[in-house]
mmCIF file with all atom_site columns, C-alpha atoms in Angstrom:
data_model
loop_
_atom_site.group_PDB
_atom_site.id
_atom_site.type_symbol
_atom_site.label_atom_id
_atom_site.label_alt_id
_atom_site.label_comp_id
_atom_site.label_asym_id
_atom_site.label_entity_id
_atom_site.label_seq_id
_atom_site.pdbx_PDB_ins_code
_atom_site.Cartn_x
_atom_site.Cartn_y
_atom_site.Cartn_z
_atom_site.occupancy
_atom_site.B_iso_or_equiv
_atom_site.pdbx_formal_charge
_atom_site.auth_seq_id
_atom_site.auth_comp_id
_atom_site.auth_asym_id
_atom_site.auth_atom_id
_atom_site.pdbx_PDB_model_num
ATOM 1   C CA . MET A 1 1   ? -13.745 -5.343  13.675  1.00 0.00 ? 1   MET A CA 1
ATOM 2   C CA . ASN A 1 2   ? -14.865 -6.458  10.237  1.00 0.00 ? 2   ASN A CA 1
ATOM 3   C CA . THR A 1 3   ? -12.648 -7.395  7.326   1.00 0.00 ? 3   THR A CA 1
ATOM 4   C CA . PHE A 1 4   ? -14.170 -6.852  3.882   1.00 0.00 ? 4   PHE A CA 1
ATOM 5   C CA . PHE A 1 5   ? -13.767 -9.538  1.208   1.00 0.00 ? 5   PHE A CA 1
ATOM 6   C CA . LEU A 1 6   ? -14.632 -7.954  -2.131  1.00 0.00 ? 6   LEU A CA 1
ATOM 7   C CA . ASP A 1 7   ? -15.923 -10.127 -4.929  1.00 0.00 ? 7   ASP A CA 1
ATOM 8   C CA . ALA A 1 8   ? -15.118 -8.926  -8.453  1.00 0.00 ? 8   ALA A CA 1
ATOM 9   C CA . SER A 1 9   ? -18.806 -8.049  -8.930  1.00 0.00 ? 9   SER A CA 1
ATOM 10  C CA . ALA A 1 10  ? -18.376 -5.310  -6.314  1.00 0.00 ? 10  ALA A CA 1
ATOM 11  C CA . LEU A 1 11  ? -14.698 -4.428  -6.693  1.00 0.00 ? 11  LEU A CA 1
ATOM 12  C CA . SER A 1 12  ? -15.031 -3.702  -10.418 1.00 0.00 ? 12  SER A CA 1
ATOM 13  C CA . LYS A 1 13  ? -17.596 -0.991  -9.619  1.00 0.00 ? 13  LYS A CA 1
ATOM 14  C CA . ARG A 1 14  ? -14.885 1.254   -8.176  1.00 0.00 ? 14  ARG A CA 1
ATOM 15  C CA . TYR A 1 15  ? -12.990 1.295   -11.460 1.00 0.00 ? 15  TYR A CA 1
ATOM 16  C CA . SER A 1 16  ? -15.801 1.147   -14.025 1.00 0.00 ? 16  SER A CA 1
ATOM 17  C CA . GLY A 1 17  ? -18.391 3.516   -12.546 1.00 0.00 ? 17  GLY A CA 1
ATOM 18  C CA . GLU A 1 18  ? -21.123 0.879   -12.353 1.00 0.00 ? 18  GLU A CA 1
ATOM 19  C CA . SER A 1 19  ? -24.206 1.262   -10.182 1.00 0.00 ? 19  SER A CA 1
ATOM 20  C CA . GLY A 1 20  ? -23.189 1.172   -6.526  1.00 0.00 ? 20  GLY A CA 1
ATOM 21  C CA . HIS A 1 21  ? -19.639 2.415   -7.160  1.00 0.00 ? 21  HIS A CA 1
ATOM 22  C CA . TRP A 1 22  ? -20.018 5.255   -4.671  1.00 0.00 ? 22  TRP A CA 1
ATOM 23  C CA . LEU A 1 23  ? -20.501 2.795   -1.797  1.00 0.00 ? 23  LEU A CA 1
ATOM 24  C CA . VAL A 1 24  ? -17.412 0.826   -2.831  1.00 0.00 ? 24  VAL A CA 1
ATOM 25  C CA . ASP A 1 25  ? -15.592 4.180   -3.013  1.00 0.00 ? 25  ASP A CA 1
ATOM 26  C CA . ARG A 1 26  ? -16.797 4.932   0.516   1.00 0.00 ? 26  ARG A CA 1
ATOM 27  C CA . LEU A 1 27  ? -15.533 1.558   1.736   1.00 0.00 ? 27  LEU A CA 1
ATOM 28  C CA . PHE A 1 28  ? -12.088 2.364   0.317   1.00 0.00 ? 28  PHE A CA 1
ATOM 29  C CA . GLU A 1 29  ? -12.181 5.804   1.955   1.00 0.00 ? 29  GLU A CA 1
ATOM 30  C CA . ARG A 1 30  ? -13.319 4.637   5.403   1.00 0.00 ? 30  ARG A CA 1
ATOM 31  C CA . ALA A 1 31  ? -11.659 1.225   5.869   1.00 0.00 ? 31  ALA A CA 1
ATOM 32  C CA . THR A 1 32  ? -7.900  0.802   5.979   1.00 0.00 ? 32  THR A CA 1
ATOM 33  C CA . PRO A 1 33  ? -6.327  -1.253  3.163   1.00 0.00 ? 33  PRO A CA 1
ATOM 34  C CA . ALA A 1 34  ? -5.434  -3.931  5.732   1.00 0.00 ? 34  ALA A CA 1
ATOM 35  C CA . ARG A 1 35  ? -9.185  -4.527  6.223   1.00 0.00 ? 35  ARG A CA 1
ATOM 36  C CA . LEU A 1 36  ? -9.782  -5.070  2.490   1.00 0.00 ? 36  LEU A CA 1
ATOM 37  C CA . GLN A 1 37  ? -9.112  -8.252  0.544   1.00 0.00 ? 37  GLN A CA 1
ATOM 38  C CA . CYS A 1 38  ? -10.147 -10.186 -2.521  1.00 0.00 ? 38  CYS A CA 1
ATOM 39  C CA . ALA A 1 39  ? -9.432  -13.477 -4.193  1.00 0.00 ? 39  ALA A CA 1
ATOM 40  C CA . LEU A 1 40  ? -6.386  -13.310 -6.437  1.00 0.00 ? 40  LEU A CA 1
ATOM 41  C CA . ILE A 1 41  ? -8.518  -14.701 -9.259  1.00 0.00 ? 41  ILE A CA 1
ATOM 42  C CA . GLY A 1 42  ? -11.056 -11.936 -8.519  1.00 0.00 ? 42  GLY A CA 1
ATOM 43  C CA . ALA A 1 43  ? -8.413  -9.297  -9.180  1.00 0.00 ? 43  ALA A CA 1
ATOM 44  C CA . GLY A 1 44  ? -7.975  -10.849 -12.612 1.00 0.00 ? 44  GLY A CA 1
ATOM 45  C CA . GLU A 1 45  ? -11.733 -10.719 -13.132 1.00 0.00 ? 45  GLU A CA 1
ATOM 46  C CA . VAL A 1 46  ? -11.711 -6.961  -12.442 1.00 0.00 ? 46  VAL A CA 1
ATOM 47  C CA . ILE A 1 47  ? -9.089  -6.484  -15.152 1.00 0.00 ? 47  ILE A CA 1
ATOM 48  C CA . SER A 1 48  ? -11.239 -8.595  -17.485 1.00 0.00 ? 48  SER A CA 1
ATOM 49  C CA . VAL A 1 49  ? -14.281 -6.382  -16.802 1.00 0.00 ? 49  VAL A CA 1
ATOM 50  C CA . LEU A 1 50  ? -12.291 -3.236  -17.545 1.00 0.00 ? 50  LEU A CA 1
ATOM 51  C CA . VAL A 1 51  ? -10.802 -4.640  -20.766 1.00 0.00 ? 51  VAL A CA 1
ATOM 52  C CA . ARG A 1 52  ? -14.236 -5.811  -21.949 1.00 0.00 ? 52  ARG A CA 1
ATOM 53  C CA . LYS A 1 53  ? -15.738 -2.359  -21.284 1.00 0.00 ? 53  LYS A CA 1
ATOM 54  C CA . LYS A 1 54  ? -12.877 -0.662  -23.135 1.00 0.00 ? 54  LYS A CA 1
ATOM 55  C CA . ASN A 1 55  ? -13.157 -3.037  -26.084 1.00 0.00 ? 55  ASN A CA 1
ATOM 56  C CA . ASP A 1 56  ? -16.906 -2.576  -26.492 1.00 0.00 ? 56  ASP A CA 1
ATOM 57  C CA . GLY A 1 57  ? -16.702 1.211   -26.099 1.00 0.00 ? 57  GLY A CA 1
ATOM 58  C CA . ARG A 1 58  ? -18.380 1.578   -22.703 1.00 0.00 ? 58  ARG A CA 1
ATOM 59  C CA . ILE A 1 59  ? -15.253 3.257   -21.334 1.00 0.00 ? 59  ILE A CA 1
ATOM 60  C CA . PRO A 1 60  ? -12.846 5.363   -23.421 1.00 0.00 ? 60  PRO A CA 1
ATOM 61  C CA . PRO A 1 61  ? -9.165  4.354   -23.654 1.00 0.00 ? 61  PRO A CA 1
ATOM 62  C CA . LEU A 1 62  ? -7.984  7.200   -21.385 1.00 0.00 ? 62  LEU A CA 1
ATOM 63  C CA . VAL A 1 63  ? -10.531 6.283   -18.714 1.00 0.00 ? 63  VAL A CA 1
ATOM 64  C CA . PHE A 1 64  ? -9.428  2.654   -19.045 1.00 0.00 ? 64  PHE A CA 1
ATOM 65  C CA . GLN A 1 65  ? -5.778  3.613   -18.529 1.00 0.00 ? 65  GLN A CA 1
ATOM 66  C CA . GLN A 1 66  ? -6.634  5.641   -15.413 1.00 0.00 ? 66  GLN A CA 1
ATOM 67  C CA . ALA A 1 67  ? -8.807  2.825   -14.061 1.00 0.00 ? 67  ALA A CA 1
ATOM 68  C CA . MET A 1 68  ? -5.982  0.327   -14.586 1.00 0.00 ? 68  MET A CA 1
ATOM 69  C CA . THR A 1 69  ? -3.492  2.656   -12.877 1.00 0.00 ? 69  THR A CA 1
ATOM 70  C CA . ASP A 1 70  ? -5.840  3.163   -9.921  1.00 0.00 ? 70  ASP A CA 1
ATOM 71  C CA . PHE A 1 71  ? -6.571  -0.574  -9.673  1.00 0.00 ? 71  PHE A CA 1
ATOM 72  C CA . THR A 1 72  ? -2.872  -1.417  -9.775  1.00 0.00 ? 72  THR A CA 1
ATOM 73  C CA . ASN A 1 73  ? -2.032  1.135   -7.079  1.00 0.00 ? 73  ASN A CA 1
ATOM 74  C CA . GLU A 1 74  ? -4.961  0.370   -4.776  1.00 0.00 ? 74  GLU A CA 1
ATOM 75  C CA . VAL A 1 75  ? -5.266  -3.395  -5.183  1.00 0.00 ? 75  VAL A CA 1
ATOM 76  C CA . ALA A 1 76  ? -2.885  -5.296  -7.453  1.00 0.00 ? 76  ALA A CA 1
ATOM 77  C CA . ALA A 1 77  ? 0.367   -3.748  -6.188  1.00 0.00 ? 77  ALA A CA 1
ATOM 78  C CA . ALA A 1 78  ? -0.887  -2.669  -2.756  1.00 0.00 ? 78  ALA A CA 1
ATOM 79  C CA . ALA A 1 79  ? 0.914   -4.687  -0.093  1.00 0.00 ? 79  ALA A CA 1
ATOM 80  C CA . LEU A 1 80  ? -1.749  -4.176  2.588   1.00 0.00 ? 80  LEU A CA 1
ATOM 81  C CA . PHE A 1 81  ? -4.692  -5.122  0.345   1.00 0.00 ? 81  PHE A CA 1
ATOM 82  C CA . GLU A 1 82  ? -4.547  -8.907  0.628   1.00 0.00 ? 82  GLU A CA 1
ATOM 83  C CA . LYS A 1 83  ? -5.077  -10.970 -2.507  1.00 0.00 ? 83  LYS A CA 1
ATOM 84  C CA . ILE A 1 84  ? -5.938  -14.484 -1.348  1.00 0.00 ? 84  ILE A CA 1
ATOM 85  C CA . GLN A 1 85  ? -4.723  -17.409 -3.412  1.00 0.00 ? 85  GLN A CA 1
ATOM 86  C CA . PHE A 1 86  ? -6.646  -20.648 -3.099  1.00 0.00 ? 86  PHE A CA 1
ATOM 87  C CA . SER A 1 87  ? -5.090  -23.999 -2.325  1.00 0.00 ? 87  SER A CA 1
ATOM 88  C CA . ARG A 1 88  ? -5.882  -27.260 -4.056  1.00 0.00 ? 88  ARG A CA 1
ATOM 89  C CA . GLU A 1 89  ? -7.772  -28.346 -0.934  1.00 0.00 ? 89  GLU A CA 1
ATOM 90  C CA . GLN A 1 90  ? -9.897  -25.193 -1.016  1.00 0.00 ? 90  GLN A CA 1
ATOM 91  C CA . ALA A 1 91  ? -10.633 -25.690 -4.706  1.00 0.00 ? 91  ALA A CA 1
ATOM 92  C CA . VAL A 1 92  ? -11.798 -29.254 -4.074  1.00 0.00 ? 92  VAL A CA 1
ATOM 93  C CA . ALA A 1 93  ? -13.818 -28.192 -1.005  1.00 0.00 ? 93  ALA A CA 1
ATOM 94  C CA . SER A 1 94  ? -15.529 -25.495 -3.081  1.00 0.00 ? 94  SER A CA 1
ATOM 95  C CA . TRP A 1 95  ? -16.999 -28.137 -5.388  1.00 0.00 ? 95  TRP A CA 1
ATOM 96  C CA . LEU A 1 96  ? -19.477 -29.129 -2.654  1.00 0.00 ? 96  LEU A CA 1
ATOM 97  C CA . LEU A 1 97  ? -20.708 -25.533 -2.568  1.00 0.00 ? 97  LEU A CA 1
ATOM 98  C CA . ILE A 1 98  ? -21.499 -25.614 -6.298  1.00 0.00 ? 98  ILE A CA 1
ATOM 99  C CA . GLU A 1 99  ? -24.239 -28.187 -5.866  1.00 0.00 ? 99  GLU A CA 1
ATOM 100 C CA . LYS A 1 100 ? -25.378 -26.970 -2.445  1.00 0.00 ? 100 LYS A CA 1
ATOM 101 C CA . HIS A 1 101 ? -25.977 -23.404 -3.655  1.00 0.00 ? 101 HIS A CA 1
ATOM 102 C CA . SER A 1 102 ? -26.390 -23.888 -7.435  1.00 0.00 ? 102 SER A CA 1
ATOM 103 C CA . THR A 1 103 ? -23.524 -21.511 -8.084  1.00 0.00 ? 103 THR A CA 1
ATOM 104 C CA . ASN A 1 104 ? -20.699 -21.402 -10.608 1.00 0.00 ? 104 ASN A CA 1
ATOM 105 C CA . ALA A 1 105 ? -17.194 -22.626 -9.818  1.00 0.00 ? 105 ALA A CA 1
ATOM 106 C CA . THR A 1 106 ? -15.655 -19.175 -9.344  1.00 0.00 ? 106 THR A CA 1
ATOM 107 C CA . ASP A 1 107 ? -18.384 -18.038 -6.946  1.00 0.00 ? 107 ASP A CA 1
ATOM 108 C CA . ALA A 1 108 ? -18.073 -21.299 -5.012  1.00 0.00 ? 108 ALA A CA 1
ATOM 109 C CA . LEU A 1 109 ? -14.342 -20.708 -4.710  1.00 0.00 ? 109 LEU A CA 1
ATOM 110 C CA . VAL A 1 110 ? -14.869 -17.113 -3.535  1.00 0.00 ? 110 VAL A CA 1
ATOM 111 C CA . LEU A 1 111 ? -17.385 -18.405 -0.992  1.00 0.00 ? 111 LEU A CA 1
ATOM 112 C CA . ARG A 1 112 ? -14.938 -21.086 0.226   1.00 0.00 ? 112 ARG A CA 1
ATOM 113 C CA . LEU A 1 113 ? -12.171 -18.481 0.655   1.00 0.00 ? 113 LEU A CA 1
ATOM 114 C CA . ALA A 1 114 ? -14.540 -16.152 2.503   1.00 0.00 ? 114 ALA A CA 1
ATOM 115 C CA . LEU A 1 115 ? -15.724 -18.944 4.811   1.00 0.00 ? 115 LEU A CA 1
ATOM 116 C CA . ASP A 1 116 ? -12.154 -19.968 5.612   1.00 0.00 ? 116 ASP A CA 1
ATOM 117 C CA . THR A 1 117 ? -11.152 -16.361 6.306   1.00 0.00 ? 117 THR A CA 1
ATOM 118 C CA . ALA A 1 118 ? -14.186 -15.820 8.542   1.00 0.00 ? 118 ALA A CA 1
ATOM 119 C CA . ALA A 1 119 ? -13.299 -18.990 10.472  1.00 0.00 ? 119 ALA A CA 1
ATOM 120 C CA . LYS A 1 120 ? -9.856  -17.518 11.196  1.00 0.00 ? 120 LYS A CA 1
ATOM 121 C CA . LEU A 1 121 ? -11.228 -14.121 12.264  1.00 0.00 ? 121 LEU A CA 1
ATOM 122 C CA . ARG A 1 122 ? -14.144 -15.164 14.479  1.00 0.00 ? 122 ARG A CA 1
ATOM 123 C CA . PRO A 1 123 ? -12.195 -16.746 17.373  1.00 0.00 ? 123 PRO A CA 1
ATOM 124 C CA . ASN A 1 124 ? -10.614 -13.304 17.923  1.00 0.00 ? 124 ASN A CA 1
ATOM 125 C CA . GLY A 1 125 ? -13.969 -11.494 18.003  1.00 0.00 ? 125 GLY A CA 1
ATOM 126 C CA . HIS A 1 126 ? -13.725 -10.219 14.439  1.00 0.00 ? 126 HIS A CA 1
ATOM 127 C CA . ASP A 1 127 ? -15.725 -11.115 11.359  1.00 0.00 ? 127 ASP A CA 1
ATOM 128 C CA . LEU A 1 128 ? -15.748 -11.000 7.595   1.00 0.00 ? 128 LEU A CA 1
ATOM 129 C CA . VAL A 1 129 ? -18.200 -9.189  5.331   1.00 0.00 ? 129 VAL A CA 1
ATOM 130 C CA . LEU A 1 130 ? -18.543 -10.508 1.796   1.00 0.00 ? 130 LEU A CA 1
ATOM 131 C CA . VAL A 1 131 ? -19.051 -7.504  -0.491  1.00 0.00 ? 131 VAL A CA 1
ATOM 132 C CA . ALA A 1 132 ? -20.692 -8.537  -3.753  1.00 0.00 ? 132 ALA A CA 1
ATOM 133 C CA . SER A 1 133 ? -23.452 -7.678  -6.205  1.00 0.00 ? 133 SER A CA 1
ATOM 134 C CA . ASP A 1 134 ? -23.993 -11.216 -7.449  1.00 0.00 ? 134 ASP A CA 1
ATOM 135 C CA . LEU A 1 135 ? -27.347 -12.189 -5.935  1.00 0.00 ? 135 LEU A CA 1
ATOM 136 C CA . ARG A 1 136 ? -26.717 -15.936 -6.069  1.00 0.00 ? 136 ARG A CA 1
ATOM 137 C CA . LEU A 1 137 ? -23.354 -15.522 -4.315  1.00 0.00 ? 137 LEU A CA 1
ATOM 138 C CA . LEU A 1 138 ? -24.905 -13.230 -1.691  1.00 0.00 ? 138 LEU A CA 1
ATOM 139 C CA . ARG A 1 139 ? -27.712 -15.707 -1.023  1.00 0.00 ? 139 ARG A CA 1
ATOM 140 C CA . ALA A 1 140 ? -25.213 -18.568 -0.667  1.00 0.00 ? 140 ALA A CA 1
ATOM 141 C CA . ALA A 1 141 ? -23.076 -16.475 1.693   1.00 0.00 ? 141 ALA A CA 1
ATOM 142 C CA . LYS A 1 142 ? -26.089 -15.679 3.877   1.00 0.00 ? 142 LYS A CA 1
ATOM 143 C CA . ASP A 1 143 ? -27.049 -19.373 3.893   1.00 0.00 ? 143 ASP A CA 1
ATOM 144 C CA . GLU A 1 144 ? -23.507 -20.084 5.142   1.00 0.00 ? 144 GLU A CA 1
ATOM 145 C CA . GLU A 1 145 ? -23.965 -17.430 7.883   1.00 0.00 ? 145 GLU A CA 1
ATOM 146 C CA . LEU A 1 146 ? -21.579 -14.852 6.472   1.00 0.00 ? 146 LEU A CA 1
ATOM 147 C CA . LEU A 1 147 ? -22.223 -11.153 6.789   1.00 0.00 ? 147 LEU A CA 1
ATOM 148 C CA . THR A 1 148 ? -22.856 -9.586  3.389   1.00 0.00 ? 148 THR A CA 1
ATOM 149 C CA . PHE A 1 149 ? -23.031 -6.170  1.782   1.00 0.00 ? 149 PHE A CA 1
ATOM 150 C CA . ASP A 1 150 ? -24.408 -5.404  -1.682  1.00 0.00 ? 150 ASP A CA 1
ATOM 151 C CA . PRO A 1 151 ? -23.385 -1.941  -2.951  1.00 0.00 ? 151 PRO A CA 1
ATOM 152 C CA . GLU A 1 152 ? -26.321 -1.953  -5.388  1.00 0.00 ? 152 GLU A CA 1
ATOM 153 C CA . ARG A 1 153 ? -28.982 -2.699  -2.780  1.00 0.00 ? 153 ARG A CA 1
ATOM 154 C CA . ASN A 1 154 ? -27.709 -1.870  0.722   1.00 0.00 ? 154 ASN A CA 1
ATOM 155 C CA . SER A 1 155 ? -27.415 1.633   2.156   1.00 0.00 ? 155 SER A CA 1
ATOM 156 C CA . GLN A 1 156 ? -24.608 3.929   3.221   1.00 0.00 ? 156 GLN A CA 1
ATOM 157 C CA . ALA A 1 157 ? -25.821 3.642   6.828   1.00 0.00 ? 157 ALA A CA 1
ATOM 158 C CA . GLU A 1 158 ? -25.533 -0.154  6.647   1.00 0.00 ? 158 GLU A CA 1
ATOM 159 C CA . LEU A 1 159 ? -22.021 0.110   5.218   1.00 0.00 ? 159 LEU A CA 1
ATOM 160 C CA . ASP A 1 160 ? -20.963 2.642   7.840   1.00 0.00 ? 160 ASP A CA 1
ATOM 161 C CA . ALA A 1 161 ? -22.219 0.343   10.611  1.00 0.00 ? 161 ALA A CA 1
ATOM 162 C CA . LEU A 1 162 ? -20.222 -2.580  9.202   1.00 0.00 ? 162 LEU A CA 1
ATOM 163 C CA . ILE A 1 163 ? -17.092 -0.432  8.915   1.00 0.00 ? 163 ILE A CA 1
ATOM 164 C CA . ALA A 1 164 ? -17.490 0.912   12.454  1.00 0.00 ? 164 ALA A CA 1
ATOM 165 C CA . ALA A 1 165 ? -18.216 -2.479  14.061  1.00 0.00 ? 165 ALA A CA 1
ATOM 166 C CA . GLU A 1 166 ? -15.558 -3.263  16.643  1.00 0.00 ? 166 GLU A CA 1
ATOM 167 C CA . GLN A 1 167 ? -16.636 -6.778  17.555  1.00 0.00 ? 167 GLN A CA 1
ATOM 168 C CA . LEU A 1 168 ? -18.445 -9.803  16.227  1.00 0.00 ? 168 LEU A CA 1
ATOM 169 C CA . LEU A 1 169 ? -22.136 -9.197  15.589  1.00 0.00 ? 169 LEU A CA 1
ATOM 170 C CA . PRO A 1 170 ? -24.517 -11.606 17.333  1.00 0.00 ? 170 PRO A CA 1
ATOM 171 C CA . SER A 1 171 ? -25.424 -14.572 15.156  1.00 0.00 ? 171 SER A CA 1
ATOM 172 C CA . SER A 1 172 ? -29.071 -13.464 15.263  1.00 0.00 ? 172 SER A CA 1
ATOM 173 C CA . ALA A 1 173 ? -28.077 -10.465 13.104  1.00 0.00 ? 173 ALA A CA 1
ATOM 174 C CA . GLN A 1 174 ? -26.543 -12.631 10.376  1.00 0.00 ? 174 GLN A CA 1
ATOM 175 C CA . GLY A 1 175 ? -28.138 -12.012 7.014   1.00 0.00 ? 175 GLY A CA 1
ATOM 176 C CA . GLN A 1 176 ? -30.719 -9.535  8.318   1.00 0.00 ? 176 GLN A CA 1
ATOM 177 C CA . PRO A 1 177 ? -31.174 -6.023  6.920   1.00 0.00 ? 177 PRO A CA 1
ATOM 178 C CA . GLY A 1 178 ? -28.488 -3.784  8.323   1.00 0.00 ? 178 GLY A CA 1
ATOM 179 C CA . ALA A 1 179 ? -26.250 -6.757  9.032   1.00 0.00 ? 179 ALA A CA 1
ATOM 180 C CA . GLY A 1 180 ? -25.653 -7.696  5.460   1.00 0.00 ? 180 GLY A CA 1
#
């Protein structure tokens, strides 16, 4: 079974109506909250996206309030939706990923958290799918042999297969179309 680690670039789509939001909506509809997680700092990034869109007029105040209510109920205050806090050791370890993948510090930290979570899941026959729309982060995740899903570029069939997967995909499927 796959657990889905949502980066803010994907998670914010559900609440702001960005391109690809319908696939993030489908993920929320089809996967249990216990299979969904994000970095705690990523949850803050989603709020930042919503505030920025409200402030520059891309979303009206009433839509913003509903989005914040939905986000709070589904993610921020949802006990089963895990918000992963990073340790000092993980922060320091993420610095190596910055140079290796030419990524920013936040993406390197998200990648480090996803790698550590995948390492905990894989011995039990499960895996982690990093859900993101940040191409640099997705490329780095694939280079690190994580499964990925991009709601702007991947299909509903690919998402459904990842949701339905009951066991670890063979390593030969890592990073290939349909596997992330």
